[in-house]
PDB file of N, CA and C in Angstrom:
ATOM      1  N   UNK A   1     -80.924   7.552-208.301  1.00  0.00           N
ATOM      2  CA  UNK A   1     -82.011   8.260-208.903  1.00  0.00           C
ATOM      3  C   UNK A   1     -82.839   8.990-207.869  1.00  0.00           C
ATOM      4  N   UNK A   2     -83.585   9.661-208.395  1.00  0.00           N
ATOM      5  CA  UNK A   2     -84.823  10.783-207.111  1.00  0.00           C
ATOM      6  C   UNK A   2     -85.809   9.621-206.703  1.00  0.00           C
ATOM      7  N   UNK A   3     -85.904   8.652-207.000  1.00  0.00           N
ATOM      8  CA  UNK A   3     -86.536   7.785-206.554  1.00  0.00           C
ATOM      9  C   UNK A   3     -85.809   6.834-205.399  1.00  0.00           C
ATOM     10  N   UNK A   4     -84.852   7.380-205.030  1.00  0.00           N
ATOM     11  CA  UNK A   4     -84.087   7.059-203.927  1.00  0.00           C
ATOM     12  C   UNK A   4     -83.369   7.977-202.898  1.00  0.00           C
ATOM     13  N   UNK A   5     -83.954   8.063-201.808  1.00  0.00           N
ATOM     14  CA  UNK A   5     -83.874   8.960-200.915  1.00  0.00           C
ATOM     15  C   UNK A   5     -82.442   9.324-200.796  1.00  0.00           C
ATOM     16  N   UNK A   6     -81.638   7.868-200.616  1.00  0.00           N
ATOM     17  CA  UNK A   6     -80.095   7.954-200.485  1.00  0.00           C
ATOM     18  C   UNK A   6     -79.098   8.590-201.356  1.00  0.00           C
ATOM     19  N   UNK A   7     -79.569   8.611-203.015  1.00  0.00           N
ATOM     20  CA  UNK A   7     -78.744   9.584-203.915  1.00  0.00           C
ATOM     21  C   UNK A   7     -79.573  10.614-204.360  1.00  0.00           C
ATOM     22  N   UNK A   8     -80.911  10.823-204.161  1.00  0.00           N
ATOM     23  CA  UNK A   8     -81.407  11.858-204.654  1.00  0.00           C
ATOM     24  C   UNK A   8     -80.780  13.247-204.032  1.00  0.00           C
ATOM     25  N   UNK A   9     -80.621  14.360-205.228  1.00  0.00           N
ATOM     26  CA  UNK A   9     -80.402  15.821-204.579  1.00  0.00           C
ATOM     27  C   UNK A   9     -80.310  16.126-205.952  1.00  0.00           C
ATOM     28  N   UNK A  10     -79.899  17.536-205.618  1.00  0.00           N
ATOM     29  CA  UNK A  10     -79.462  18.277-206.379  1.00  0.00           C
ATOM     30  C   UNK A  10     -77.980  17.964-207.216  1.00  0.00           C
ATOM     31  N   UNK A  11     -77.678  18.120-208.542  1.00  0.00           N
ATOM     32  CA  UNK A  11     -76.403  18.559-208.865  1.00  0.00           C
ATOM     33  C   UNK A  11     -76.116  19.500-209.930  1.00  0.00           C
ATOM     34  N   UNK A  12     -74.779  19.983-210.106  1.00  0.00           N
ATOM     35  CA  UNK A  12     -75.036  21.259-210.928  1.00  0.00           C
ATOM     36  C   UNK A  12     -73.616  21.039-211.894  1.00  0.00           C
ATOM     37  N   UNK A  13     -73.444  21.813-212.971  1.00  0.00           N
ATOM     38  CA  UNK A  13     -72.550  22.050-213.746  1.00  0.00           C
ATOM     39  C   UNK A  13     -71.994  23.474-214.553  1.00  0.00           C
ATOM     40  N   UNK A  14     -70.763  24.298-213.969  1.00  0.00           N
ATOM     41  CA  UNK A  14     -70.626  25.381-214.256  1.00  0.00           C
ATOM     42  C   UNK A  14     -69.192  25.366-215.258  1.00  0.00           C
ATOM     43  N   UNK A  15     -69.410  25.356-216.675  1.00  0.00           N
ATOM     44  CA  UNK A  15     -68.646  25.654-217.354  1.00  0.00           C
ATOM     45  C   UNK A  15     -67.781  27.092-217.500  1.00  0.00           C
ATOM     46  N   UNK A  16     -66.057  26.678-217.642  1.00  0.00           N
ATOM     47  CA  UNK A  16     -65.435  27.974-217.546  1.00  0.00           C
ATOM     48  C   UNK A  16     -64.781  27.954-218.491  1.00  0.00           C
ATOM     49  N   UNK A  17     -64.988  28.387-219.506  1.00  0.00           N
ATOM     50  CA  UNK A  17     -64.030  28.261-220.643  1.00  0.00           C
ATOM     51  C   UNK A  17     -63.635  26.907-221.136  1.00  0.00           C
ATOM     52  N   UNK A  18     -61.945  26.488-220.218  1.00  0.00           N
ATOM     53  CA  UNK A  18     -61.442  25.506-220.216  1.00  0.00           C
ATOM     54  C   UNK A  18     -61.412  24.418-219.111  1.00  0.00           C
ATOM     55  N   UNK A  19     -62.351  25.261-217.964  1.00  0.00           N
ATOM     56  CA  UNK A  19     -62.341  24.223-216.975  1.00  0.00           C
ATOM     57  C   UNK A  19     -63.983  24.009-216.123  1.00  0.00           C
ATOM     58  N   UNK A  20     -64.195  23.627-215.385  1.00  0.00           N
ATOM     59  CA  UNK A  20     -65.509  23.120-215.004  1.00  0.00           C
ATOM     60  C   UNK A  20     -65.012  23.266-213.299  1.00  0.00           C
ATOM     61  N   UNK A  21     -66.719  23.279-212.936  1.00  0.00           N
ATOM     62  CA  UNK A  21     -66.937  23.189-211.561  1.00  0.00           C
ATOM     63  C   UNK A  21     -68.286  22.236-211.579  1.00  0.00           C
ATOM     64  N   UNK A  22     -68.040  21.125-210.728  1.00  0.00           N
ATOM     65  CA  UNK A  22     -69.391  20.442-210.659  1.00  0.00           C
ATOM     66  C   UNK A  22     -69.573  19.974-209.418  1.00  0.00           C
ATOM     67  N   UNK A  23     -71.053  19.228-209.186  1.00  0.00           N
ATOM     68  CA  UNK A  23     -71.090  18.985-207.690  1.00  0.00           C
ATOM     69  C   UNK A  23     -72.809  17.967-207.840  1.00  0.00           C
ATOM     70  N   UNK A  24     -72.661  17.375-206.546  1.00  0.00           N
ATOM     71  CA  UNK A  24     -73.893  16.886-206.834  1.00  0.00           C
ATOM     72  C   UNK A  24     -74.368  16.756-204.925  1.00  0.00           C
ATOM     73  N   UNK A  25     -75.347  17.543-204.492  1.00  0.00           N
ATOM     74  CA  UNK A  25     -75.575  17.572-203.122  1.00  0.00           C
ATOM     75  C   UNK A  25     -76.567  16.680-202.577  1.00  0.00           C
ATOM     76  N   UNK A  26     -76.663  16.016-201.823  1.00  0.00           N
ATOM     77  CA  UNK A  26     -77.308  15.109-200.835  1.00  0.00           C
ATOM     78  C   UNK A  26     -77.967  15.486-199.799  1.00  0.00           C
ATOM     79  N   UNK A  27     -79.429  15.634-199.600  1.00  0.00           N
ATOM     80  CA  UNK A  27     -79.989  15.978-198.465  1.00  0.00           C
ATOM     81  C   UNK A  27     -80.088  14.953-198.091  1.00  0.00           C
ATOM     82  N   UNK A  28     -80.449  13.727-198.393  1.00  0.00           N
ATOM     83  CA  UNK A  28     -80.544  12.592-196.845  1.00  0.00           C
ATOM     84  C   UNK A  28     -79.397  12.480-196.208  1.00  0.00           C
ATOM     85  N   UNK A  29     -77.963  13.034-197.214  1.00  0.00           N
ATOM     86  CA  UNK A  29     -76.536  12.418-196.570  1.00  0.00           C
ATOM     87  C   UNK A  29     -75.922  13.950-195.412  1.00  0.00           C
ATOM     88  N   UNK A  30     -76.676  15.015-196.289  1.00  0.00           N
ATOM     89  CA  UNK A  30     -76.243  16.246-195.436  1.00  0.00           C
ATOM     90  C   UNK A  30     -74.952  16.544-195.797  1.00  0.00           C
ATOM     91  N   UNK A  31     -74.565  15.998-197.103  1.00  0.00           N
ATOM     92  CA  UNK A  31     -73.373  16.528-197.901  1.00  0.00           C
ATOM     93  C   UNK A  31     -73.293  17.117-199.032  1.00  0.00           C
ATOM     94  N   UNK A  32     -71.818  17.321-199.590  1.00  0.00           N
ATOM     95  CA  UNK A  32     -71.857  18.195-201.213  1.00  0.00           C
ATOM     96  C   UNK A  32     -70.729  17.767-201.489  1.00  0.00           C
ATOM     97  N   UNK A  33     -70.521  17.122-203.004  1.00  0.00           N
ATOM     98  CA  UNK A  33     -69.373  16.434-203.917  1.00  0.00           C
ATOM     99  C   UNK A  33     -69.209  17.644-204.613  1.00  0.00           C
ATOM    100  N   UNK A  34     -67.942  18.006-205.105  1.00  0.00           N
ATOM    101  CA  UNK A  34     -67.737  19.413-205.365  1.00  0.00           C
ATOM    102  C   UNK A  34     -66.433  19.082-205.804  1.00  0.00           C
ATOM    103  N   UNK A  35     -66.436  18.734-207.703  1.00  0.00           N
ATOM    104  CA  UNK A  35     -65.261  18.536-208.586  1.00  0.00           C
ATOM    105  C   UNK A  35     -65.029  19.740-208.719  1.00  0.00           C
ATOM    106  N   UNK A  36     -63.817  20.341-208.856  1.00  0.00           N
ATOM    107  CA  UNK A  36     -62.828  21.450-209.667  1.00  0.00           C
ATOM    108  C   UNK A  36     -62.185  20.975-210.308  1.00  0.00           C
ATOM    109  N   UNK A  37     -62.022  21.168-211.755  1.00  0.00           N
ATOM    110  CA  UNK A  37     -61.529  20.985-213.239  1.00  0.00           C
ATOM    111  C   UNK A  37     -60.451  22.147-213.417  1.00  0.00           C
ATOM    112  N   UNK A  38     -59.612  22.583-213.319  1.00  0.00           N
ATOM    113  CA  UNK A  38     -58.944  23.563-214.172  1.00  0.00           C
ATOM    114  C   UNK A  38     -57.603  23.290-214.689  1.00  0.00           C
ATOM    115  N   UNK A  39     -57.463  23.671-216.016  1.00  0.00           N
ATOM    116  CA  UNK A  39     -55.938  23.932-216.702  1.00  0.00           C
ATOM    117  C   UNK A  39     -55.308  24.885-216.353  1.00  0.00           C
ATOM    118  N   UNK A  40     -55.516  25.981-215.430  1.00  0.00           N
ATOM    119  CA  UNK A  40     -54.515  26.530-214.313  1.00  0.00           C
ATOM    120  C   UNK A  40     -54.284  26.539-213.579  1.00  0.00           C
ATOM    121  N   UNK A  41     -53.578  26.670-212.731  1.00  0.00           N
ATOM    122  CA  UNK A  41     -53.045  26.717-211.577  1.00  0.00           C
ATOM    123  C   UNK A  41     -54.177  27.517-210.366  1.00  0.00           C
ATOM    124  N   UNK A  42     -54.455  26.361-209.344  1.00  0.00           N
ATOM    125  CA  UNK A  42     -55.061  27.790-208.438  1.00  0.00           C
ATOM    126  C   UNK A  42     -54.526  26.753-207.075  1.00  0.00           C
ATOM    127  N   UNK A  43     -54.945  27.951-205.984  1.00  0.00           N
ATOM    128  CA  UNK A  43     -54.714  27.142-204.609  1.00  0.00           C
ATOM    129  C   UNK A  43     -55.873  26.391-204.238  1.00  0.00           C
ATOM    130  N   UNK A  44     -55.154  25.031-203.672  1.00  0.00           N
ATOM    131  CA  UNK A  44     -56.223  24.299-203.418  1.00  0.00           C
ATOM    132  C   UNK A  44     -56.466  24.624-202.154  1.00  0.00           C
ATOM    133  N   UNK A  45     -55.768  24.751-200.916  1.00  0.00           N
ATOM    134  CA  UNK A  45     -56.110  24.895-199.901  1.00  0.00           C
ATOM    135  C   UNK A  45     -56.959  26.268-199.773  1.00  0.00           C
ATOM    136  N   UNK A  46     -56.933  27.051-200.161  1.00  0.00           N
ATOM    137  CA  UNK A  46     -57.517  28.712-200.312  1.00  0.00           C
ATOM    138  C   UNK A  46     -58.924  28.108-200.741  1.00  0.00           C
ATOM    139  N   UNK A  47     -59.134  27.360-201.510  1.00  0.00           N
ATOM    140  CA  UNK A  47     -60.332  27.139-202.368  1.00  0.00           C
ATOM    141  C   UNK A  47     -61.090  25.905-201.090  1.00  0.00           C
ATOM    142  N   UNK A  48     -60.513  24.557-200.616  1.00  0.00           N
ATOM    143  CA  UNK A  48     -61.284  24.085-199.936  1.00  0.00           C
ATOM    144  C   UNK A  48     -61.319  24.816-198.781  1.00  0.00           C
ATOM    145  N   UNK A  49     -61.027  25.659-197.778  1.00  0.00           N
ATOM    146  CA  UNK A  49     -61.603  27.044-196.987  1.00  0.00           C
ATOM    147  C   UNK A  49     -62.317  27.509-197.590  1.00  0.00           C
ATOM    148  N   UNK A  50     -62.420  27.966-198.830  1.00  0.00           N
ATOM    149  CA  UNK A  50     -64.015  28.625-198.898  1.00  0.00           C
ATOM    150  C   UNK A  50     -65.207  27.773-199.368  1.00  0.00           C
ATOM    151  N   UNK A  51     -64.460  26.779-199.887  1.00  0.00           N
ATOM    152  CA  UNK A  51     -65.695  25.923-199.735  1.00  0.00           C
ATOM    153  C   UNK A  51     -66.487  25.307-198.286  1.00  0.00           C
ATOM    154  N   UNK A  52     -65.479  25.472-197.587  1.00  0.00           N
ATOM    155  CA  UNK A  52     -66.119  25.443-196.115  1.00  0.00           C
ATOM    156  C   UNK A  52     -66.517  25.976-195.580  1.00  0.00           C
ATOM    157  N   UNK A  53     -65.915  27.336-195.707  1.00  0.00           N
ATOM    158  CA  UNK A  53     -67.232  28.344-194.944  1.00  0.00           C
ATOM    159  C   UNK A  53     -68.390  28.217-195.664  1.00  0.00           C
ATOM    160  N   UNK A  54     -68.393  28.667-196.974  1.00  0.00           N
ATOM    161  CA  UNK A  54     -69.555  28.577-197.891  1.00  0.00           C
ATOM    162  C   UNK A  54     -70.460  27.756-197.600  1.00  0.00           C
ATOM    163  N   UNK A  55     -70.448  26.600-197.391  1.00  0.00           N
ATOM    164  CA  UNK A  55     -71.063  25.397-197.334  1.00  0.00           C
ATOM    165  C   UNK A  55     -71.518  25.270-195.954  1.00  0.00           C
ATOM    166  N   UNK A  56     -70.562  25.955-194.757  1.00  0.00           N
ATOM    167  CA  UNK A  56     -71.139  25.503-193.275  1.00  0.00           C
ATOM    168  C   UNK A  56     -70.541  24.193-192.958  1.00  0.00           C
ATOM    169  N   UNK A  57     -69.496  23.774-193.573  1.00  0.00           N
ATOM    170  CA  UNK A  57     -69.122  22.141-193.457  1.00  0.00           C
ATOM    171  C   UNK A  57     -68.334  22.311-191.770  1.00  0.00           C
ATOM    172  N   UNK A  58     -68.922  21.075-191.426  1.00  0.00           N
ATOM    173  CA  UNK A  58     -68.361  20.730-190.056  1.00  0.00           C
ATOM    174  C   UNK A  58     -66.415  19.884-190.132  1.00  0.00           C
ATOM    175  N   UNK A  59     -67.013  19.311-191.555  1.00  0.00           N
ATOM    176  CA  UNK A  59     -65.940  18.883-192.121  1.00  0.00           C
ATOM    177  C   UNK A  59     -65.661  18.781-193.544  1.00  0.00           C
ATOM    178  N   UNK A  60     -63.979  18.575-194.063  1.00  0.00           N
ATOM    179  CA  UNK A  60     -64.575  17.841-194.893  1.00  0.00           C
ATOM    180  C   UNK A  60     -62.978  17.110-196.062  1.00  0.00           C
ATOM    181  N   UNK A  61     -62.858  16.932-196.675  1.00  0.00           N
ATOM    182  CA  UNK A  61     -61.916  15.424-196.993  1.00  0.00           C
ATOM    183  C   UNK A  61     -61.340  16.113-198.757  1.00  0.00           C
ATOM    184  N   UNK A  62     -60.671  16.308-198.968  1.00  0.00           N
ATOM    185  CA  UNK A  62     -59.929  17.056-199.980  1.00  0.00           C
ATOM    186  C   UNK A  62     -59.282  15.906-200.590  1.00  0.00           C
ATOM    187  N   UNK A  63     -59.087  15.728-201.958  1.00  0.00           N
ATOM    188  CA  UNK A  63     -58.338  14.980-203.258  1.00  0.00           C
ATOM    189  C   UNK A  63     -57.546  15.133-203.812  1.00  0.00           C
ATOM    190  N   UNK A  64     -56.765  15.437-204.015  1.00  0.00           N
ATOM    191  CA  UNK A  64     -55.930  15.851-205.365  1.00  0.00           C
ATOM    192  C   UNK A  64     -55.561  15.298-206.549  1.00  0.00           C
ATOM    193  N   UNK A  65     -55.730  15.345-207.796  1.00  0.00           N
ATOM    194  CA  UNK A  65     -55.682  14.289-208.702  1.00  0.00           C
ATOM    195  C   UNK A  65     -54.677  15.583-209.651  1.00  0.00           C
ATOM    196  N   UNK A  66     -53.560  15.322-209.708  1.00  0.00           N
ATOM    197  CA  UNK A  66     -52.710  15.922-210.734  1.00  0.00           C
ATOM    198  C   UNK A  66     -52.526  15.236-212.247  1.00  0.00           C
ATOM    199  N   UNK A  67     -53.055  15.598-213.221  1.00  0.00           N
ATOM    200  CA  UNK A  67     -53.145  15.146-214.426  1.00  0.00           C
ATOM    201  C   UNK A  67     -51.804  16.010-215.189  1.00  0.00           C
ATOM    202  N   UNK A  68     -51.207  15.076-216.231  1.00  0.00           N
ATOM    203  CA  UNK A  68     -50.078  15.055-216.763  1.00  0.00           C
ATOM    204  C   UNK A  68     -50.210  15.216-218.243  1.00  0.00           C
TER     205      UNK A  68
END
């Protein structure tokens, strides 16, 4: 909760039709959680590069969850 320094931030939710972009950012942690939802096909590696420049990330740790 915002009553806690450690999870308080920002988070957001961008509906796309059929798929979503969400995220929830951390200023005490100096990070950003950043779900991608889609029923098409896109590149993941193309997409976490721009989430890195975008962001300024020094680093950062990629998922893949293929749903069936």
């Amino acid at each position: 909760g915002h009553d806690n320094p450690i999870t308080s931030g920002y988070s957001m939710v961008q509906l796309i039709e059929t798929s979503s972009v969400t995220g929830h950012f951390s200023e005490h942690k100096r990070s950003a959680y950043i779900n991608i939802f889609s029923c098409a096909w896109f590149d993941m590696e193309k997409t976490a590069q721009f989430c890195q420049k975008f962001f300024e990330a020094q680093r950062i740790e990629v998922t893949l969850l293929k749903r069936l």
